mmCIF file of C-alpha atoms and ligand atoms in Angstrom:
data_model
loop_
_atom_site.group_PDB
_atom_site.id
_atom_site.type_symbol
_atom_site.label_atom_id
_atom_site.label_comp_id
_atom_site.label_asym_id
_atom_site.label_seq_id
_atom_site.Cartn_x
_atom_site.Cartn_y
_atom_site.Cartn_z
ATOM 1 C CA UNK A 10 89.580 90.308 88.145
ATOM 2 C CA UNK A 11 92.073 87.493 88.578
ATOM 3 C CA UNK A 12 93.377 86.188 85.231
ATOM 4 C CA UNK A 13 94.783 82.687 84.971
ATOM 5 C CA UNK A 14 96.380 81.421 81.757
ATOM 6 C CA UNK A 15 96.987 77.717 81.175
ATOM 7 C CA UNK A 16 98.746 76.269 78.168
ATOM 8 C CA UNK A 17 96.079 73.914 76.940
ATOM 9 C CA UNK A 18 92.308 73.757 76.844
ATOM 10 C CA UNK A 19 92.487 70.637 78.999
ATOM 11 C CA UNK A 20 94.634 72.364 81.655
ATOM 12 C CA UNK A 21 92.413 75.436 81.700
ATOM 13 C CA UNK A 22 89.337 73.189 82.064
ATOM 14 C CA UNK A 23 90.936 71.171 84.864
ATOM 15 C CA UNK A 24 91.681 74.412 86.692
ATOM 16 C CA UNK A 25 87.991 75.397 86.537
ATOM 17 C CA UNK A 26 86.906 71.909 87.581
ATOM 18 C CA UNK A 27 89.185 72.168 90.583
ATOM 19 C CA UNK A 28 87.593 75.504 91.599
ATOM 20 C CA UNK A 29 84.151 73.847 91.409
ATOM 21 C CA UNK A 30 85.364 70.702 93.181
ATOM 22 C CA UNK A 31 86.906 72.721 96.003
ATOM 23 C CA UNK A 32 83.726 74.760 96.438
ATOM 24 C CA UNK A 33 81.649 71.559 96.566
ATOM 25 C CA UNK A 34 83.909 69.916 99.103
ATOM 26 C CA UNK A 35 83.785 73.030 101.282
ATOM 27 C CA UNK A 36 79.994 73.328 100.951
ATOM 28 C CA UNK A 37 78.222 70.118 99.836
ATOM 29 C CA UNK A 38 74.920 72.036 99.543
ATOM 30 C CA UNK A 39 76.481 74.393 97.017
ATOM 31 C CA UNK A 40 74.200 76.410 94.767
ATOM 32 C CA UNK A 41 75.912 76.241 91.397
ATOM 33 C CA UNK A 42 75.067 77.610 87.981
ATOM 34 C CA UNK A 43 76.645 75.956 84.962
ATOM 35 C CA UNK A 44 76.958 76.935 81.309
ATOM 36 C CA UNK A 45 76.406 74.870 78.158
ATOM 37 C CA UNK A 46 77.972 74.961 74.695
ATOM 38 C CA UNK A 47 81.546 73.980 73.835
ATOM 39 C CA UNK A 48 83.268 75.764 76.713
ATOM 40 C CA UNK A 49 82.239 73.529 79.648
ATOM 41 C CA UNK A 50 82.672 70.119 77.987
ATOM 42 C CA UNK A 51 86.108 69.242 79.436
ATOM 43 C CA UNK A 52 85.220 70.816 82.777
ATOM 44 C CA UNK A 53 82.147 68.587 83.038
ATOM 45 C CA UNK A 54 84.256 65.567 82.024
ATOM 46 C CA UNK A 55 86.718 66.366 84.750
ATOM 47 C CA UNK A 56 83.934 66.776 87.326
ATOM 48 C CA UNK A 57 82.606 63.326 86.370
ATOM 49 C CA UNK A 58 86.152 61.929 86.749
ATOM 50 C CA UNK A 59 86.446 63.594 90.169
ATOM 51 C CA UNK A 60 83.171 62.002 91.183
ATOM 52 C CA UNK A 61 84.345 58.524 90.214
ATOM 53 C CA UNK A 62 87.993 58.775 91.280
ATOM 54 C CA UNK A 63 87.927 61.214 94.173
ATOM 55 C CA UNK A 64 84.419 60.702 95.556
ATOM 56 C CA UNK A 65 83.304 64.255 94.735
ATOM 57 C CA UNK A 66 79.604 64.284 95.562
ATOM 58 C CA UNK A 67 76.848 66.425 94.043
ATOM 59 C CA UNK A 68 74.127 64.784 96.149
ATOM 60 C CA UNK A 69 73.338 67.879 98.203
ATOM 61 C CA UNK A 70 74.123 70.517 95.579
ATOM 62 C CA UNK A 71 71.540 72.599 93.715
ATOM 63 C CA UNK A 72 72.302 72.997 90.015
ATOM 64 C CA UNK A 73 70.889 75.737 87.848
ATOM 65 C CA UNK A 74 70.945 76.097 84.091
ATOM 66 C CA UNK A 75 71.641 79.764 83.310
ATOM 67 C CA UNK A 76 69.527 79.692 80.164
ATOM 68 C CA UNK A 77 67.316 77.559 77.935
ATOM 69 C CA UNK A 78 66.264 77.910 74.305
ATOM 70 C CA UNK A 79 62.678 79.068 73.990
ATOM 71 C CA UNK A 80 60.410 76.209 72.999
ATOM 72 C CA UNK A 81 62.781 73.362 73.857
ATOM 73 C CA UNK A 82 61.709 71.015 76.624
ATOM 74 C CA UNK A 83 63.848 69.239 79.179
ATOM 75 C CA UNK A 84 64.281 66.175 76.979
ATOM 76 C CA UNK A 85 64.969 67.961 73.701
ATOM 77 C CA UNK A 86 68.359 66.708 72.452
ATOM 78 C CA UNK A 87 69.538 70.240 71.658
ATOM 79 C CA UNK A 88 68.118 71.712 74.843
ATOM 80 C CA UNK A 89 70.421 72.998 77.559
ATOM 81 C CA UNK A 90 68.876 71.032 80.396
ATOM 82 C CA UNK A 91 69.401 67.902 78.357
ATOM 83 C CA UNK A 92 72.995 68.951 77.713
ATOM 84 C CA UNK A 93 73.819 69.139 81.417
ATOM 85 C CA UNK A 94 71.815 65.990 82.072
ATOM 86 C CA UNK A 95 73.841 64.021 79.545
ATOM 87 C CA UNK A 96 77.262 65.377 80.405
ATOM 88 C CA UNK A 97 76.911 65.639 84.168
ATOM 89 C CA UNK A 98 73.669 64.797 85.948
ATOM 90 C CA UNK A 99 73.286 61.290 84.536
ATOM 91 C CA UNK A 100 76.907 60.473 85.369
ATOM 92 C CA UNK A 101 77.177 61.647 88.985
ATOM 93 C CA UNK A 102 75.084 61.450 92.146
ATOM 94 C CA UNK A 103 73.012 64.584 91.456
ATOM 95 C CA UNK A 104 69.569 64.752 93.083
ATOM 96 C CA UNK A 105 67.440 65.588 90.037
ATOM 97 C CA UNK A 106 64.914 67.283 92.315
ATOM 98 C CA UNK A 107 67.594 69.926 92.815
ATOM 99 C CA UNK A 108 68.351 70.514 89.096
ATOM 100 C CA UNK A 109 66.649 73.538 87.628
ATOM 101 C CA UNK A 110 66.139 75.324 84.290
ATOM 102 C CA UNK A 111 63.750 77.965 83.052
ATOM 103 C CA UNK A 112 60.532 76.421 81.764
ATOM 104 C CA UNK A 113 61.030 77.242 78.081
ATOM 105 C CA UNK A 114 57.759 75.530 77.123
ATOM 106 C CA UNK A 115 55.623 77.923 79.161
ATOM 107 C CA UNK A 116 53.192 79.626 76.743
ATOM 108 C CA UNK A 117 53.937 82.877 78.586
ATOM 109 C CA UNK A 118 57.757 83.030 78.725
ATOM 110 C CA UNK A 119 57.640 86.110 80.976
ATOM 111 C CA UNK A 120 55.890 84.025 83.637
ATOM 112 C CA UNK A 121 58.549 81.298 83.348
ATOM 113 C CA UNK A 122 61.243 83.940 83.598
ATOM 114 C CA UNK A 123 59.769 85.517 86.714
ATOM 115 C CA UNK A 124 59.286 82.078 88.296
ATOM 116 C CA UNK A 125 62.946 81.237 87.621
ATOM 117 C CA UNK A 126 64.154 84.462 89.214
ATOM 118 C CA UNK A 127 62.075 83.669 92.298
ATOM 119 C CA UNK A 128 63.381 80.120 92.433
ATOM 120 C CA UNK A 129 66.989 81.379 92.358
ATOM 121 C CA UNK A 130 66.336 84.092 94.925
ATOM 122 C CA UNK A 131 64.481 81.703 97.232
ATOM 123 C CA UNK A 132 67.522 79.424 97.048
ATOM 124 C CA UNK A 133 69.611 82.353 98.277
ATOM 125 C CA UNK A 134 71.238 83.042 94.893
ATOM 126 C CA UNK A 135 74.302 81.206 93.618
ATOM 127 C CA UNK A 136 77.418 80.393 95.602
ATOM 128 C CA UNK A 137 79.299 79.928 92.342
ATOM 129 C CA UNK A 138 78.562 80.620 88.731
ATOM 130 C CA UNK A 139 80.723 79.202 85.968
ATOM 131 C CA UNK A 140 80.414 81.220 82.750
ATOM 132 C CA UNK A 141 81.488 80.964 79.165
ATOM 133 C CA UNK A 142 81.709 84.031 76.938
ATOM 134 C CA UNK A 143 80.236 84.514 73.469
ATOM 135 C CA UNK A 144 82.342 85.926 70.659
ATOM 136 C CA UNK A 145 80.129 89.038 70.892
ATOM 137 C CA UNK A 146 80.827 89.359 74.634
ATOM 138 C CA UNK A 147 77.596 87.898 75.919
ATOM 139 C CA UNK A 148 77.438 86.063 79.241
ATOM 140 C CA UNK A 149 74.613 83.647 79.791
ATOM 141 C CA UNK A 150 72.448 84.910 76.912
ATOM 142 C CA UNK A 151 72.721 88.597 77.775
ATOM 143 C CA UNK A 152 73.423 89.966 74.335
ATOM 144 C CA UNK A 153 75.158 93.279 73.599
ATOM 145 C CA UNK A 154 72.413 95.936 73.527
ATOM 146 C CA UNK A 155 71.612 99.521 74.516
ATOM 147 C CA UNK A 156 70.288 98.241 77.806
ATOM 148 C CA UNK A 157 70.555 94.996 79.764
ATOM 149 C CA UNK A 158 68.255 93.138 82.123
ATOM 150 C CA UNK A 159 68.900 92.342 85.809
ATOM 151 C CA UNK A 160 66.642 89.310 86.160
ATOM 152 C CA UNK A 161 65.522 86.311 84.113
ATOM 153 C CA UNK A 162 64.056 87.377 80.815
ATOM 154 C CA UNK A 163 63.397 86.483 77.223
ATOM 155 C CA UNK A 164 66.248 87.393 74.901
ATOM 156 C CA UNK A 165 66.539 87.533 71.143
ATOM 157 C CA UNK A 166 69.881 85.992 70.223
ATOM 158 C CA UNK A 167 72.312 88.043 68.149
ATOM 159 C CA UNK A 168 72.948 86.929 64.557
ATOM 160 C CA UNK A 169 76.520 85.991 65.479
ATOM 161 C CA UNK A 170 75.272 83.799 68.321
ATOM 162 C CA UNK A 171 72.646 82.082 66.168
ATOM 163 C CA UNK A 172 75.332 81.498 63.536
ATOM 164 C CA UNK A 173 77.746 80.120 66.168
ATOM 165 C CA UNK A 174 75.054 77.785 67.495
ATOM 166 C CA UNK A 175 74.186 76.235 64.147
ATOM 167 C CA UNK A 176 77.011 73.765 64.655
ATOM 168 C CA UNK A 177 74.920 71.990 67.268
ATOM 169 C CA UNK A 178 71.920 71.555 64.895
ATOM 170 C CA UNK A 179 71.408 69.492 61.710
ATOM 171 C CA UNK A 180 69.724 72.339 59.956
ATOM 172 C CA UNK A 181 70.362 76.093 60.406
ATOM 173 C CA UNK A 182 66.621 76.732 60.259
ATOM 174 C CA UNK A 183 66.186 74.709 63.483
ATOM 175 C CA UNK A 184 68.413 76.984 65.583
ATOM 176 C CA UNK A 185 66.240 78.829 68.094
ATOM 177 C CA UNK A 186 66.350 82.603 67.838
ATOM 178 C CA UNK A 187 65.211 83.250 71.437
ATOM 179 C CA UNK A 188 66.181 81.995 74.863
ATOM 180 C CA UNK A 189 65.180 82.521 78.447
ATOM 181 C CA UNK A 190 68.249 83.593 80.366
ATOM 182 C CA UNK A 191 69.167 84.879 83.784
ATOM 183 C CA UNK A 192 70.169 88.536 83.852
ATOM 184 C CA UNK A 193 73.169 90.455 85.078
ATOM 185 C CA UNK A 194 72.066 90.993 88.643
ATOM 186 C CA UNK A 195 71.552 87.281 89.210
ATOM 187 C CA UNK A 196 75.058 86.718 87.826
ATOM 188 C CA UNK A 197 76.610 89.475 89.930
ATOM 189 C CA UNK A 198 74.763 88.315 93.089
ATOM 190 C CA UNK A 199 76.701 85.010 92.887
ATOM 191 C CA UNK A 200 79.289 84.875 95.678
ATOM 192 C CA UNK A 201 81.965 83.706 93.274
ATOM 193 C CA UNK A 202 82.303 83.894 89.501
ATOM 194 C CA UNK A 203 84.606 81.924 87.195
ATOM 195 C CA UNK A 204 84.689 82.537 83.450
ATOM 196 C CA UNK A 205 86.439 80.185 81.049
ATOM 197 C CA UNK A 206 87.446 81.201 77.523
ATOM 198 C CA UNK A 207 89.233 78.689 75.329
ATOM 199 C CA UNK A 208 90.447 78.635 71.740
ATOM 200 C CA UNK A 209 91.549 81.238 69.221
ATOM 201 C CA UNK A 210 87.928 82.105 68.414
ATOM 202 C CA UNK A 211 87.686 83.836 71.801
ATOM 203 C CA UNK A 212 90.960 85.748 71.473
ATOM 204 C CA UNK A 213 89.429 88.972 70.060
ATOM 205 C CA UNK A 214 86.652 89.257 72.642
ATOM 206 C CA UNK A 215 89.019 88.454 75.534
ATOM 207 C CA UNK A 216 91.379 91.161 74.256
ATOM 208 C CA UNK A 217 88.505 93.626 74.087
ATOM 209 C CA UNK A 218 87.307 92.660 77.564
ATOM 210 C CA UNK A 219 90.733 93.086 79.138
ATOM 211 C CA UNK A 220 91.751 96.187 77.185
ATOM 212 C CA UNK A 221 89.559 98.577 79.100
ATOM 213 C CA UNK A 222 88.292 99.013 82.640
ATOM 214 C CA UNK A 223 85.075 100.526 81.373
ATOM 215 C CA UNK A 224 81.711 98.850 81.686
ATOM 216 C CA UNK A 225 79.454 98.839 78.679
ATOM 217 C CA UNK A 226 76.157 97.196 77.785
ATOM 218 C CA UNK A 227 77.734 96.563 74.378
ATOM 219 C CA UNK A 228 80.055 94.076 76.078
ATOM 220 C CA UNK A 229 77.943 92.407 78.764
ATOM 221 C CA UNK A 230 80.943 90.509 80.199
ATOM 222 C CA UNK A 231 82.435 93.885 81.152
ATOM 223 C CA UNK A 232 79.867 94.027 84.008
ATOM 224 C CA UNK A 233 81.949 91.371 85.785
ATOM 225 C CA UNK A 234 84.217 94.291 86.730
ATOM 226 C CA UNK A 235 81.583 95.215 89.317
ATOM 227 C CA UNK A 236 82.217 91.977 91.237
ATOM 228 C CA UNK A 237 85.011 91.366 93.745
ATOM 229 C CA UNK A 238 85.569 87.649 93.202
ATOM 230 C CA UNK A 239 85.944 86.931 89.522
ATOM 231 C CA UNK A 240 88.470 84.527 88.046
ATOM 232 C CA UNK A 241 88.983 84.481 84.290
ATOM 233 C CA UNK A 242 90.642 81.321 83.040
ATOM 234 C CA UNK A 243 92.164 81.278 79.550
ATOM 235 C CA UNK A 244 94.091 78.800 77.467
ATOM 236 C CA UNK A 245 97.109 80.002 75.500
ATOM 237 C CA UNK A 246 95.064 80.358 72.300
ATOM 238 C CA UNK A 247 92.469 82.609 73.909
ATOM 239 C CA UNK A 248 95.222 84.631 75.635
ATOM 240 C CA UNK A 249 97.548 84.877 72.593
ATOM 241 C CA UNK A 250 99.203 88.287 72.171
ATOM 242 C CA UNK A 251 97.264 89.842 75.044
ATOM 243 C CA UNK A 252 99.369 91.753 77.546
ATOM 244 C CA UNK A 253 98.415 90.688 81.038
ATOM 245 C CA UNK A 254 99.437 92.734 84.030
HETATM 246 P P1 PGA B 309 80.580 78.318 73.482
HETATM 247 O O1 PGA B 309 79.527 79.422 73.786
HETATM 248 O O2 PGA B 309 81.006 77.768 74.791
HETATM 249 O O3 PGA B 309 79.847 77.295 72.680
HETATM 250 O O4 PGA B 309 81.675 78.996 72.748
HETATM 251 C C1 PGA B 309 79.859 80.414 74.695
HETATM 252 C C2 PGA B 309 78.675 81.221 75.065
HETATM 253 O O5 PGA B 309 77.780 81.357 74.195
HETATM 254 O O6 PGA B 309 78.629 81.706 76.184
#
């Protein structure tokens, strides 16, 4: 895994935006999966800036949410499709017909999950996936557990994750406890993977991830060690005190 440390959150985010921008320029029809939450905010801002100032085009790209809260529709203000719509799709030249998310309103979530796996596979998988990491080591919403899932599935969120996500909701009781998320095989099938971790809150999990070469279901991000093209981008706060080879 290639590790890149930048001083500030902004610099680390710009580095990731440049990886995405370069991939899009090289392949306008890029198949790209993007995260939500705090981590991608400055990356998405920088992609919007690149669109306006540098003519970066998303018109031919396919964009995939990696997860969606169960029960939240595309227009729900706390939903993840809505998040990417607000911060990226509505501000660039994305073709909305090529923006995808699991159908979290499907009364049978397993059907929605299977349909999403098929959609991704029919698209040929991802060229690039940009990941965040949870403080418990989750990627997408693959939570630490005794076993993990390869494909899209319904996941119960860990207590730590539900607690972390309350900051996006007015009332803690509104925070969804389940999500539909892509699984580890769909992540690892991506041709290229970039993971961004920023801030001191991610320091412990980044230390744990980099401390050992072992792969464990208790730290889902450790599965990235199975992939040959992974770049982990950190700011100084996330990398603090960690010895990097
Ligand atoms: P965050 O979430 O970007 O809001 O810290 C990370 C994650 O859950 O993957």
